[in-house]
Coordinates of C-alpha atoms (C1' of nucleotides) in Angstrom, one line a residue:
Chain R
M1 CA 156.6 137.4 287.6
K2 CA 158.6 134.4 286.4
I3 CA 155.8 132.7 284.4
Q4 CA 155.2 135.9 282.5
D5 CA 158.9 136.1 281.5
M6 CA 158.8 132.5 280.3
L7 CA 155.7 133.2 278.2
I8 CA 157.3 136.2 276.6
E9 CA 160.3 134.2 275.7
A10 CA 158.2 131.5 274.2
L11 CA 156.4 134.1 272.1
K12 CA 159.7 135.4 270.9
T13 CA 160.9 132.0 269.7
L14 CA 157.6 131.5 267.9
Q15 CA 157.9 135.0 266.5
I16 CA 154.4 135.8 267.7
P17 CA 153.9 139.5 268.5
Q18 CA 153.3 140.0 272.2
P19 CA 149.8 141.1 273.2
T20 CA 149.5 144.2 275.3
Q21 CA 148.8 142.2 278.4
I22 CA 149.4 138.7 279.4
Q23 CA 146.9 137.5 282.0
I24 CA 148.1 135.1 284.5
E25 CA 145.5 134.0 287.1
R26 CA 145.5 131.8 290.1
T27 CA 143.3 128.8 289.4
K28 CA 140.2 127.9 291.4
H29 CA 140.7 124.2 291.2
P30 CA 143.8 122.2 291.9
D31 CA 143.3 120.1 288.8
Y32 CA 144.1 123.2 286.8
G33 CA 147.5 123.7 288.5
H34 CA 148.5 126.8 290.5
F35 CA 148.4 129.4 287.7
S36 CA 146.9 129.6 284.3
T37 CA 146.9 131.9 281.3
N38 CA 144.3 132.5 278.6
L39 CA 147.1 133.7 276.3
A40 CA 146.4 131.2 273.5
M41 CA 142.7 132.2 273.5
M42 CA 143.6 135.8 273.3
L43 CA 145.9 135.2 270.4
T44 CA 143.3 133.2 268.4
K45 CA 141.8 136.4 267.0
T46 CA 145.0 137.8 265.6
L47 CA 146.5 134.5 264.5
R48 CA 143.2 133.1 263.2
R49 CA 144.1 129.6 264.4
P50 CA 142.5 127.3 267.0
P51 CA 143.5 128.2 270.6
M52 CA 144.4 124.6 271.4
E53 CA 147.0 124.5 268.6
I54 CA 148.5 127.8 269.6
A55 CA 148.7 126.7 273.3
G56 CA 150.4 123.5 272.3
E57 CA 153.1 125.4 270.4
I58 CA 153.6 127.9 273.2
V59 CA 154.1 125.1 275.7
K60 CA 156.7 123.4 273.5
A61 CA 158.5 126.7 273.2
L62 CA 158.6 127.5 276.9
P63 CA 162.0 127.6 278.4
K64 CA 162.6 124.7 280.8
H65 CA 162.8 125.6 284.5
T66 CA 162.0 122.4 286.3
D67 CA 163.1 124.0 289.6
I68 CA 160.2 126.4 289.4
I69 CA 157.6 124.7 287.2
E70 CA 156.9 121.1 287.6
K71 CA 154.4 120.6 284.8
V72 CA 152.6 122.5 282.1
E73 CA 149.3 121.4 280.7
V74 CA 147.0 122.5 278.0
K75 CA 143.3 122.1 278.7
A76 CA 140.4 122.9 276.5
P77 CA 139.4 125.3 275.3
G78 CA 142.9 126.6 275.3
F79 CA 144.1 127.3 278.9
I80 CA 147.8 126.8 279.7
N81 CA 148.1 125.5 283.2
F82 CA 151.2 125.7 285.3
F83 CA 151.9 123.4 288.2
M84 CA 154.6 124.9 290.5
A85 CA 157.4 122.7 291.7
P86 CA 157.3 122.0 295.5
K87 CA 160.7 123.6 295.8
E88 CA 159.3 126.8 294.5
L89 CA 156.3 126.7 296.8
Q90 CA 158.5 126.0 299.8
T91 CA 160.5 129.2 299.5
V92 CA 157.6 131.2 300.9
V93 CA 158.1 130.0 304.4
D94 CA 161.5 131.6 304.7
E95 CA 160.2 134.7 303.0
I96 CA 157.4 135.1 305.5
L97 CA 159.5 134.4 308.5
K98 CA 162.0 137.0 307.4
S99 CA 159.4 139.7 306.7
G100 CA 157.3 139.0 309.8
S101 CA 154.7 141.6 310.4
N102 CA 155.7 143.3 307.2
Y103 CA 154.9 140.3 305.0
G104 CA 152.3 141.4 302.4
R105 CA 152.9 145.1 302.7
S106 CA 153.1 146.9 299.4
I107 CA 155.1 150.1 298.8
Q108 CA 153.0 151.3 295.9
G109 CA 151.6 154.1 298.0
K110 CA 154.9 155.1 299.4
G111 CA 155.4 158.8 299.8
K112 CA 151.8 159.5 299.1
K113 CA 149.3 161.0 301.5
A114 CA 145.8 159.6 301.6
Q115 CA 142.7 160.8 303.5
V116 CA 139.7 158.8 304.3
E117 CA 136.6 160.6 305.3
F118 CA 133.8 158.7 307.0
V119 CA 131.1 158.5 309.6
S120 CA 130.7 162.3 309.5
A121 CA 127.5 162.0 311.4
N122 CA 126.3 165.2 313.0
P123 CA 126.5 164.9 316.8
T124 CA 122.8 164.6 317.5
G125 CA 122.8 161.1 319.1
P126 CA 124.7 157.9 319.6
L127 CA 126.1 155.9 316.6
T128 CA 123.6 153.5 315.3
V129 CA 124.1 150.2 313.5
G130 CA 123.8 152.1 310.3
H131 CA 126.8 154.4 311.2
G132 CA 128.6 151.3 312.4
R133 CA 128.8 149.8 308.9
Q134 CA 130.3 153.0 307.6
A135 CA 132.7 153.4 310.5
V136 CA 134.1 149.9 310.1
L137 CA 134.2 150.2 306.3
G138 CA 136.0 153.5 306.5
D139 CA 138.5 152.3 309.0
S140 CA 139.1 149.2 306.9
V141 CA 139.7 151.2 303.8
A142 CA 142.2 153.3 305.8
R143 CA 144.0 150.1 306.8
I144 CA 144.1 148.9 303.2
L145 CA 145.8 152.1 302.2
E146 CA 148.2 151.8 305.1
W147 CA 149.1 148.3 304.1
N148 CA 149.8 149.6 300.7
G149 CA 152.3 152.2 301.9
Y150 CA 150.2 155.3 302.1
E151 CA 150.4 157.8 304.9
V152 CA 146.7 157.9 305.9
E153 CA 144.6 160.4 307.8
R154 CA 141.1 159.5 309.1
E155 CA 138.8 162.4 309.1
Y156 CA 135.3 163.1 310.5
Y157 CA 133.4 166.0 309.0
Y158 CA 130.6 167.5 310.9
N159 CA 128.2 170.4 311.0
D160 CA 127.0 171.7 314.4
A161 CA 125.2 174.8 313.0
G162 CA 122.1 173.3 311.2
R163 CA 118.5 172.7 312.0
Q164 CA 119.1 169.3 313.5
M165 CA 121.5 170.9 316.1
R166 CA 119.0 173.6 316.9
I167 CA 116.4 170.9 317.6
L168 CA 118.9 169.1 319.7
G169 CA 119.5 172.2 321.8
H170 CA 115.9 172.7 322.2
S171 CA 115.3 169.1 323.1
T172 CA 117.9 169.5 325.9
F173 CA 116.2 172.7 327.1
V174 CA 112.8 171.0 327.4
R175 CA 114.3 168.0 329.3
Y176 CA 116.1 170.5 331.5
R177 CA 112.7 172.1 332.3
Q178 CA 111.2 168.7 333.0
A179 CA 114.1 167.9 335.2
L180 CA 113.4 171.0 337.2
G181 CA 109.9 169.8 337.7
F182 CA 108.1 171.9 335.1
S183 CA 105.4 170.0 333.2
D184 CA 106.4 171.1 329.7
E185 CA 105.3 168.8 327.0
F186 CA 108.1 167.2 324.9
P187 CA 107.5 167.9 321.2
E188 CA 107.1 164.9 319.0
D189 CA 109.7 166.0 316.4
H190 CA 112.4 166.4 319.0
Y191 CA 115.1 163.9 319.9
Q192 CA 113.4 161.3 322.1
G193 CA 116.6 159.5 323.3
E194 CA 117.2 159.1 327.0
Y195 CA 120.7 160.5 326.6
I196 CA 119.1 164.0 326.3
S197 CA 117.6 163.7 329.8
D198 CA 121.0 162.7 331.2
I199 CA 122.6 165.7 329.7
A200 CA 119.8 167.9 331.0
K201 CA 120.2 166.5 334.5
K202 CA 123.9 167.4 334.5
I203 CA 123.0 170.9 333.6
V204 CA 120.6 171.0 336.5
E205 CA 123.3 169.6 338.8
K206 CA 125.8 172.2 337.7
Y207 CA 123.6 175.3 337.3
G208 CA 120.3 174.7 339.0
D209 CA 117.4 176.6 337.4
R210 CA 119.5 179.5 336.1
F211 CA 118.5 178.9 332.5
K212 CA 114.8 177.9 333.0
D213 CA 113.5 180.8 330.9
D214 CA 116.4 181.0 328.5
P215 CA 115.8 178.4 325.7
E216 CA 118.2 180.2 323.4
N217 CA 121.1 179.8 325.7
E218 CA 124.0 178.2 324.0
I219 CA 124.7 175.9 326.9
F220 CA 121.9 173.5 325.8
K221 CA 123.2 172.9 322.3
N222 CA 126.8 173.0 323.4
S223 CA 126.5 170.6 326.3
A224 CA 124.5 168.2 324.2
E225 CA 127.0 168.4 321.4
Q226 CA 130.0 167.9 323.7
A227 CA 128.4 164.9 325.5
V228 CA 127.3 163.3 322.3
F229 CA 130.7 163.6 320.7
E230 CA 132.4 162.1 323.7
D231 CA 130.0 159.2 323.5
I232 CA 130.7 158.8 319.8
K233 CA 134.4 158.8 320.3
A234 CA 134.2 156.3 323.1
T235 CA 132.1 154.0 321.0
L236 CA 134.5 154.2 318.1
K237 CA 137.4 153.5 320.3
R238 CA 135.8 150.3 321.5
I239 CA 136.1 149.0 317.9
D240 CA 139.6 150.4 317.5
I241 CA 138.7 153.4 315.4
E242 CA 140.4 156.7 316.0
F243 CA 140.1 159.8 313.9
D244 CA 143.1 162.1 313.2
C245 CA 140.9 165.0 312.5
F246 CA 137.4 166.3 313.3
Y247 CA 136.7 169.0 310.7
N248 CA 133.9 171.5 311.6
E249 CA 132.0 172.9 308.7
K250 CA 131.7 176.2 310.5
S251 CA 135.4 176.8 310.2
L252 CA 135.0 177.0 306.4
Y253 CA 133.1 180.2 306.9
E254 CA 135.5 181.5 309.4
N255 CA 138.6 181.0 307.4
G256 CA 137.1 182.3 304.2
E257 CA 137.0 179.1 302.2
V258 CA 133.3 179.4 301.4
D259 CA 133.7 183.0 300.2
A260 CA 136.7 182.0 298.1
V261 CA 134.6 179.4 296.3
L262 CA 131.8 181.9 295.7
K263 CA 134.1 184.5 294.4
K264 CA 136.0 182.2 292.1
F265 CA 132.7 180.8 290.7
E266 CA 131.6 184.3 289.9
E267 CA 134.9 185.1 288.3
I268 CA 134.9 182.1 286.0
G269 CA 131.2 182.4 285.3
A270 CA 130.3 179.1 286.9
S271 CA 127.6 180.8 288.9
Y272 CA 124.7 183.2 288.2
E273 CA 121.9 184.9 290.1
K274 CA 118.3 184.0 289.6
D275 CA 115.2 184.7 291.7
G276 CA 117.5 186.3 294.3
A277 CA 119.5 183.1 294.8
I278 CA 123.0 182.1 293.5
W279 CA 123.1 179.1 291.2
F280 CA 125.9 176.8 290.2
R281 CA 126.1 175.8 286.5
A282 CA 126.6 172.1 287.5
G283 CA 125.3 171.0 284.2
Q284 CA 128.3 172.5 282.4
Y285 CA 130.7 170.6 284.6
G286 CA 129.4 167.1 284.5
G287 CA 126.6 167.5 287.0
S288 CA 122.9 167.0 286.0
D289 CA 121.0 170.2 286.7
D290 CA 122.0 173.6 287.9
R291 CA 121.9 173.9 291.7
V292 CA 121.3 176.6 294.3
L293 CA 124.4 177.5 296.2
W294 CA 123.0 180.4 298.2
K295 CA 119.4 180.6 299.3
S296 CA 117.4 183.7 298.7
V297 CA 114.9 182.9 301.5
M298 CA 117.2 182.3 304.5
D299 CA 120.2 184.2 303.2
E300 CA 122.5 181.2 303.8
A301 CA 124.3 178.6 301.8
T302 CA 122.9 175.2 300.8
Y303 CA 125.0 172.2 301.9
R304 CA 126.7 172.1 298.5
L305 CA 128.7 175.2 298.9
P306 CA 130.5 174.3 302.1
D307 CA 130.9 170.8 300.8
I308 CA 132.7 172.1 297.7
A309 CA 134.8 174.4 299.9
Y310 CA 135.5 171.6 302.2
H311 CA 136.8 169.4 299.4
T312 CA 139.1 172.2 298.1
T313 CA 140.8 172.1 301.5
K314 CA 141.5 168.4 300.9
Y315 CA 143.6 169.4 297.9
K316 CA 145.2 172.3 299.7
R317 CA 146.1 170.0 302.5
G318 CA 148.1 167.9 300.1
F319 CA 146.3 164.6 299.8
D320 CA 147.2 162.5 296.8
I321 CA 144.2 160.3 297.3
V322 CA 140.9 161.2 299.0
V323 CA 138.3 158.6 299.8
D324 CA 134.8 159.8 300.7
I325 CA 132.5 157.2 302.2
F326 CA 128.8 157.9 302.0
G327 CA 125.6 155.9 302.7
A328 CA 123.3 155.3 299.9
D329 CA 121.1 158.2 300.9
H330 CA 123.9 160.6 300.0
H331 CA 124.7 159.3 296.6
A332 CA 123.0 162.1 294.8
T333 CA 125.1 164.8 296.4
Y334 CA 128.6 164.0 295.4
P335 CA 128.3 164.6 291.6
D336 CA 127.6 168.2 292.4
V337 CA 130.6 168.4 294.6
L338 CA 132.8 166.8 291.9
A339 CA 131.3 169.2 289.3
G340 CA 132.2 172.1 291.6
L341 CA 135.8 170.9 292.0
K342 CA 136.1 170.4 288.2
A343 CA 134.9 174.0 287.7
L344 CA 137.6 175.2 290.0
G345 CA 140.2 173.3 288.1
Y346 CA 140.9 170.4 290.4
D347 CA 141.8 166.9 289.3
T348 CA 138.8 165.0 290.5
S349 CA 140.3 161.6 289.6
R350 CA 142.0 161.8 293.0
I351 CA 138.7 161.5 294.8
K352 CA 137.3 158.0 295.2
V353 CA 133.7 158.0 296.3
L354 CA 132.5 154.8 298.0
I355 CA 128.8 154.4 298.5
H356 CA 127.6 151.7 300.8
Q357 CA 124.0 150.4 301.0
F358 CA 122.1 150.4 304.2
V359 CA 121.8 148.0 307.0
T360 CA 118.4 146.5 307.4
L361 CA 117.7 145.5 310.9
T362 CA 115.3 142.7 311.6
R363 CA 114.3 140.9 314.8
G364 CA 113.4 137.5 313.5
T365 CA 111.2 138.3 310.5
E366 CA 110.1 141.6 311.8
K367 CA 111.7 144.7 310.4
V368 CA 113.1 147.3 312.8
K369 CA 112.7 150.9 311.6
M370 CA 115.4 153.2 312.7
S371 CA 115.3 156.9 313.5
T372 CA 117.6 158.9 315.7
R373 CA 114.8 161.3 316.4
K374 CA 112.4 158.7 317.7
A375 CA 115.2 156.9 319.5
N376 CA 114.1 153.6 318.1
Y377 CA 117.4 152.4 317.0
V378 CA 120.1 149.9 318.0
T379 CA 123.4 151.5 318.8
V380 CA 126.8 150.3 318.0
D381 CA 127.5 150.1 321.7
E382 CA 124.6 147.7 322.2
L383 CA 126.0 145.6 319.4
I384 CA 129.4 145.5 320.9
D385 CA 128.0 144.6 324.3
E386 CA 126.1 141.8 322.6
V387 CA 128.7 140.2 320.3
G388 CA 132.0 141.9 321.0
K389 CA 134.3 144.1 319.0
D390 CA 135.8 141.6 316.7
V391 CA 132.5 140.1 315.6
V392 CA 131.1 143.6 315.0
R393 CA 134.0 144.6 312.8
Y394 CA 134.0 141.3 310.9
F395 CA 130.3 141.4 310.4
F396 CA 130.3 144.8 308.8
I397 CA 133.0 144.1 306.2
M398 CA 132.4 140.4 305.3
R399 CA 129.7 141.6 302.9
G400 CA 130.3 143.8 299.8
M401 CA 129.3 147.4 300.4
N402 CA 127.0 147.4 297.4
S403 CA 124.6 144.9 299.0
Q404 CA 122.2 145.7 301.6
L405 CA 123.2 144.1 304.8
N406 CA 120.6 142.2 306.7
F407 CA 121.2 142.2 310.4
D408 CA 119.1 139.8 312.2
L409 CA 119.3 140.7 315.9
A410 CA 117.8 137.4 316.9
L411 CA 120.4 135.5 314.8
A412 CA 123.3 137.6 316.0
K413 CA 122.8 136.3 319.5
T414 CA 122.4 132.7 318.6
E415 CA 125.2 132.6 316.1
G416 CA 127.6 133.8 318.8
E417 CA 130.3 131.3 318.9
E418 CA 129.6 129.8 315.5
N419 CA 130.5 133.0 313.9
P420 CA 133.1 132.8 311.1
V421 CA 135.4 135.2 313.0
F422 CA 136.1 132.6 315.6
Y423 CA 137.1 130.2 312.9
L424 CA 140.0 132.5 312.0
Q425 CA 141.0 133.3 315.6
Y426 CA 140.8 129.6 316.5
A427 CA 143.4 128.8 313.8
H428 CA 145.7 131.4 315.3
A429 CA 145.1 130.2 318.9
R430 CA 145.7 126.6 317.8
I431 CA 149.1 127.5 316.4
C432 CA 150.1 129.4 319.5
S433 CA 149.2 126.3 321.5
I434 CA 151.4 124.1 319.4
L435 CA 154.3 126.6 319.7
R436 CA 153.9 126.5 323.5
N437 CA 154.1 122.7 323.4
A438 CA 157.1 122.8 321.2
K439 CA 158.9 125.0 323.7
I440 CA 158.0 122.5 326.5
Q441 CA 159.5 119.7 324.4
G442 CA 162.7 121.8 324.1
I443 CA 162.4 122.6 320.4
G444 CA 163.5 126.1 319.6
L445 CA 161.3 128.2 317.3
N446 CA 164.2 129.6 315.3
E447 CA 166.1 126.4 314.5
P448 CA 167.3 125.9 311.0
F449 CA 164.8 123.9 309.1
D450 CA 164.6 121.8 305.9
E451 CA 161.7 123.2 303.9
G452 CA 162.0 120.2 301.6
L453 CA 160.3 118.1 304.2
L454 CA 157.0 120.0 303.7
Q455 CA 155.8 117.9 300.8
E456 CA 152.4 116.5 301.7
T457 CA 149.4 117.7 299.6
E458 CA 148.0 119.6 302.5
A459 CA 151.3 121.3 303.2
L460 CA 151.8 122.3 299.6
S461 CA 148.3 123.7 299.3
L462 CA 148.8 125.6 302.5
L463 CA 152.0 127.0 301.1
N464 CA 150.2 128.1 298.0
V465 CA 147.6 129.9 300.0
L466 CA 150.2 131.6 302.1
S467 CA 152.0 133.0 299.0
E468 CA 148.7 134.6 297.8
F469 CA 148.5 137.0 300.7
P470 CA 150.4 139.9 299.1
E471 CA 148.2 139.7 296.0
V472 CA 145.1 140.0 298.2
V473 CA 146.6 143.1 299.7
G474 CA 146.9 144.4 296.2
I475 CA 143.4 143.4 295.2
C476 CA 142.0 145.3 298.2
H477 CA 144.0 148.3 297.1
D478 CA 142.7 148.2 293.6
T479 CA 139.0 147.7 294.6
L480 CA 139.0 149.4 298.0
E481 CA 136.9 146.5 299.2
P482 CA 138.0 144.9 302.4
Q483 CA 135.8 141.8 302.1
H484 CA 138.4 140.3 299.8
M485 CA 140.6 139.9 302.8
T486 CA 137.9 138.2 304.9
T487 CA 137.3 135.8 302.0
Y488 CA 141.0 135.1 301.8
M489 CA 141.3 134.6 305.5
Q490 CA 138.6 132.0 305.5
K491 CA 140.5 130.1 302.8
L492 CA 143.8 130.3 304.7
A493 CA 142.2 129.1 308.0
T494 CA 140.6 126.2 306.1
A495 CA 143.9 125.2 304.6
F496 CA 145.5 125.3 308.0
H497 CA 142.8 123.4 309.8
K498 CA 142.9 120.7 307.1
F499 CA 146.7 120.4 307.5
Y500 CA 146.3 120.3 311.3
T501 CA 143.8 117.5 311.1
D502 CA 145.9 115.3 308.8
H503 CA 149.4 115.9 310.1
R504 CA 150.8 116.4 313.5
V505 CA 153.3 119.2 313.9
L506 CA 155.2 117.8 316.8
T507 CA 156.3 114.3 315.8
S508 CA 158.9 111.8 316.9
D509 CA 161.0 112.9 313.9
R510 CA 162.8 116.0 315.2
N511 CA 163.7 117.4 311.7
L512 CA 160.2 117.0 310.5
S513 CA 158.9 118.8 313.6
V514 CA 161.3 121.7 313.1
A515 CA 160.2 122.1 309.5
R516 CA 156.5 122.0 310.4
I517 CA 157.0 124.4 313.2
A518 CA 158.5 126.8 310.6
L519 CA 155.4 126.2 308.5
V520 CA 152.9 126.9 311.2
R521 CA 154.9 129.9 312.3
A522 CA 154.5 131.3 308.8
V523 CA 150.8 130.6 308.9
R524 CA 150.5 132.4 312.2
T525 CA 152.3 135.4 310.8
V526 CA 150.0 135.6 307.9
L527 CA 146.9 135.0 310.1
S528 CA 148.1 137.7 312.4
N529 CA 148.9 140.1 309.6
G530 CA 145.5 139.5 307.9
L531 CA 143.6 139.9 311.2
S532 CA 145.4 143.1 311.8
F533 CA 144.6 144.2 308.3
I534 CA 140.9 143.9 309.0
G535 CA 141.3 145.2 312.6
I536 CA 140.5 142.0 314.5
S537 CA 142.5 140.7 317.4
A538 CA 144.6 137.5 317.2
P539 CA 144.2 135.7 320.5
E540 CA 146.8 133.3 321.7
K541 CA 144.3 131.2 323.6
M542 CA 140.7 130.6 323.2
Chain O
rG1 C1' 109.0 160.1 285.1
rC2 C1' 114.5 160.0 285.8
rC3 C1' 119.1 158.3 288.5
rC4 C1' 121.9 154.8 291.8
rC5 C1' 122.3 149.8 294.3
rG6 C1' 120.5 144.9 294.6
rA7 C1' 118.0 139.8 293.1
rU8 C1' 123.0 133.5 293.4
rA9 C1' 121.2 126.6 297.7
rG10 C1' 115.5 126.5 302.6
rC11 C1' 118.1 131.2 305.3
rU12 C1' 122.5 135.0 305.4
rC13 C1' 126.0 135.8 301.9
rA14 C1' 131.1 134.8 298.5
rA15 C1' 132.9 134.5 293.6
rG16 C1' 139.8 141.1 291.5
rU17 C1' 140.3 143.0 285.5
rG18 C1' 134.5 138.2 281.4
rG19 C1' 137.4 132.0 282.2
rA20 C1' 137.2 125.9 283.2
rU21 C1' 133.4 121.7 287.7
rA22 C1' 129.3 128.9 290.9
rG23 C1' 131.7 128.5 296.8
rA24 C1' 131.2 129.2 302.4
rG25 C1' 128.4 129.6 307.0
rC26 C1' 123.6 128.4 309.3
rA27 C1' 119.8 124.5 309.0
rU28 C1' 119.5 119.1 308.0
rC29 C1' 121.7 113.8 307.7
rU30 C1' 126.3 110.4 308.4
rG31 C1' 131.2 109.4 310.1
rC32 C1' 136.1 111.1 313.0
rC33 C1' 138.7 112.9 319.9
rU34 C1' 143.3 107.2 325.1
rU35 C1' 148.4 111.7 320.6
rC36 C1' 149.8 119.3 319.5
rU37 C1' 142.8 123.2 321.3
rA38 C1' 136.4 118.8 318.2
rA39 C1' 135.2 126.8 318.4
rG40 C1' 138.1 121.4 314.2
rC41 C1' 138.0 117.6 309.9
rA42 C1' 135.7 114.3 306.1
rG43 C1' 131.2 113.2 303.5
rG44 C1' 125.6 113.5 302.0
rU45 C1' 121.2 116.6 300.8
rG46 C1' 120.4 121.3 298.6
rG47 C1' 121.3 125.6 292.1
rU48 C1' 117.8 126.6 285.0
rU49 C1' 122.7 132.6 289.3
rA50 C1' 114.7 136.7 289.2
rC51 C1' 112.8 136.5 283.8
rA52 C1' 113.5 137.3 278.3
rG53 C1' 116.8 138.4 274.6
rG54 C1' 121.9 140.0 272.9
rU55 C1' 127.5 140.4 272.6
rU56 C1' 131.8 136.0 272.2
rC57 C1' 135.8 130.8 271.8
rG58 C1' 133.6 131.6 276.8
rA59 C1' 128.6 135.4 280.8
rG60 C1' 126.6 135.2 287.9
rU61 C1' 130.0 139.1 285.8
rC62 C1' 129.2 143.2 279.9
rC63 C1' 124.6 145.3 276.8
rU64 C1' 119.0 145.9 276.1
rG65 C1' 114.2 145.0 278.0
rU66 C1' 110.8 143.2 282.0
rU67 C1' 109.4 142.0 287.1
rC68 C1' 110.3 142.6 292.4
rG69 C1' 113.0 145.1 296.7
rG70 C1' 116.0 149.3 298.8
rG71 C1' 117.7 154.4 298.2
rG72 C1' 117.6 159.1 295.9
rU73 C1' 115.7 162.9 292.6
rA74 C1' 114.6 170.3 297.3
rC75 C1' 116.4 177.4 298.2
rC76 C1' 116.9 169.8 304.1
rA77 C1' 122.1 167.6 305.3

RNA sequence: GCCCCGAUAGCUCAAGUGGAUAGAGCAUCUGCCUUCUAAGCAGGUGGUUACAGGUUCGAGUCCUGUUCGGGGUACCA
């Protein structure tokens, strides 16, 4: 960065040793210029002099580059504020138009493979609002990594062998009997959802009463699983989420990964037998207490063992970065998995675990409890029907994942068109409309322009916001939090709407019009890139 | 008991590594459409950032304690 180089040069002339890091930040308020540094305040400790004094000397010693920096100010308690020259701000238009849909992309992940694992709900029923948050969050994290140059794989891990699935199969069986006219009672702890009856009816259509006395027949569980999975995939597709891989836990037993972990643990003494069960010394590897890996009672593994084995495959499959996304209810399980991997000698710093808090559903002031069993949930599909794909996606990532998300169903309906997502899309549509009009007036979109004509306050602040986009992509990468992009997009749209209100793009002055067209084309590019970054469509008309 | 997350405007929420005057939307009040999309813009009202201490040039952000809410703490996943 140019400002940084200038500061380093100033420190050299003053013979002040350079601190390990020079912080340069964008300012919040225009009064403080475009960038500022706390360098003088950082130096006050080592130099033992007042920061204002140091700041003054640094500013005097700064090399003069009036084409880049228009003004430098010192403000109490010792900030050095840089005001960029219009000429410097104006260069971004050309840069954006040249880069187009690549503007903002970073290459820091180039050549690296990343995997994002999310949703991973067992196929017992439709995706609910709770899953929705994770689905959108996970896909957004994947998009963040893609924008930063990684080759990204989206993975869905599931288990179709557990107790839940047995109950699902039996639920289907009972509905099947009922569909055949038997008056079997439906057990309370079974899956109450109507989708089970639909699946059962299809079995009746296809096979009649052939299985009426065969509750153990695999057809019940298998048909249910298949149907549910198809629904889940269809739902995800509606919000533009597609997985590259569905990984079945069962395969870890079939391909020997589970056994391999057990054997290795035994070899290195990370496990021991007690009370007929096999325990993992999690405490020795950064976990809290020792945990059971293999149950004595049922003679089967606990979930930890296949989870550890599963994660070893992530290393074996060559991912440089692995992101696991869990709901708050799973936060206690991952330390054991990490401890297991550490025991096996893997570098666990490659694994990033993101925990998101729950979605609390309310209808007005009334809380809606959700349970897949009792079928009293709101599905992602219903949500999409209600507010549309873009709003669903935006809604789930506009809040930080650490906060519980309150979803008021009553409000979701009324907010409708006042939703912040329309604000962004409207800015894009407005620009498209201007460009259509420009064409009608016979102004070409690619005519050479004089960027020096973009000098109004509103234009300059818009240019400043535009130049921030690549940094936001970087912040999203560092934090793996997509909401930084939504916050930025609001800021960009605001800057544009403000410019639009105060200045016409198509004026009687042709040169000015051409320059402003270039500006709004740059805005459109960044809007469109940002919307694609968060997976929201950029409409040309609204 | 112990662990994780949260508490910011009347409501829902922002605020990258500690920075300056804590921001949006909704709600409410007032202005702005014979000119490119008013799904917009400008302005008003609204805050002791749960509470009490601490760290420092500086704390919504870090530390300690308290209160309240959510989630966990299994030979369930």
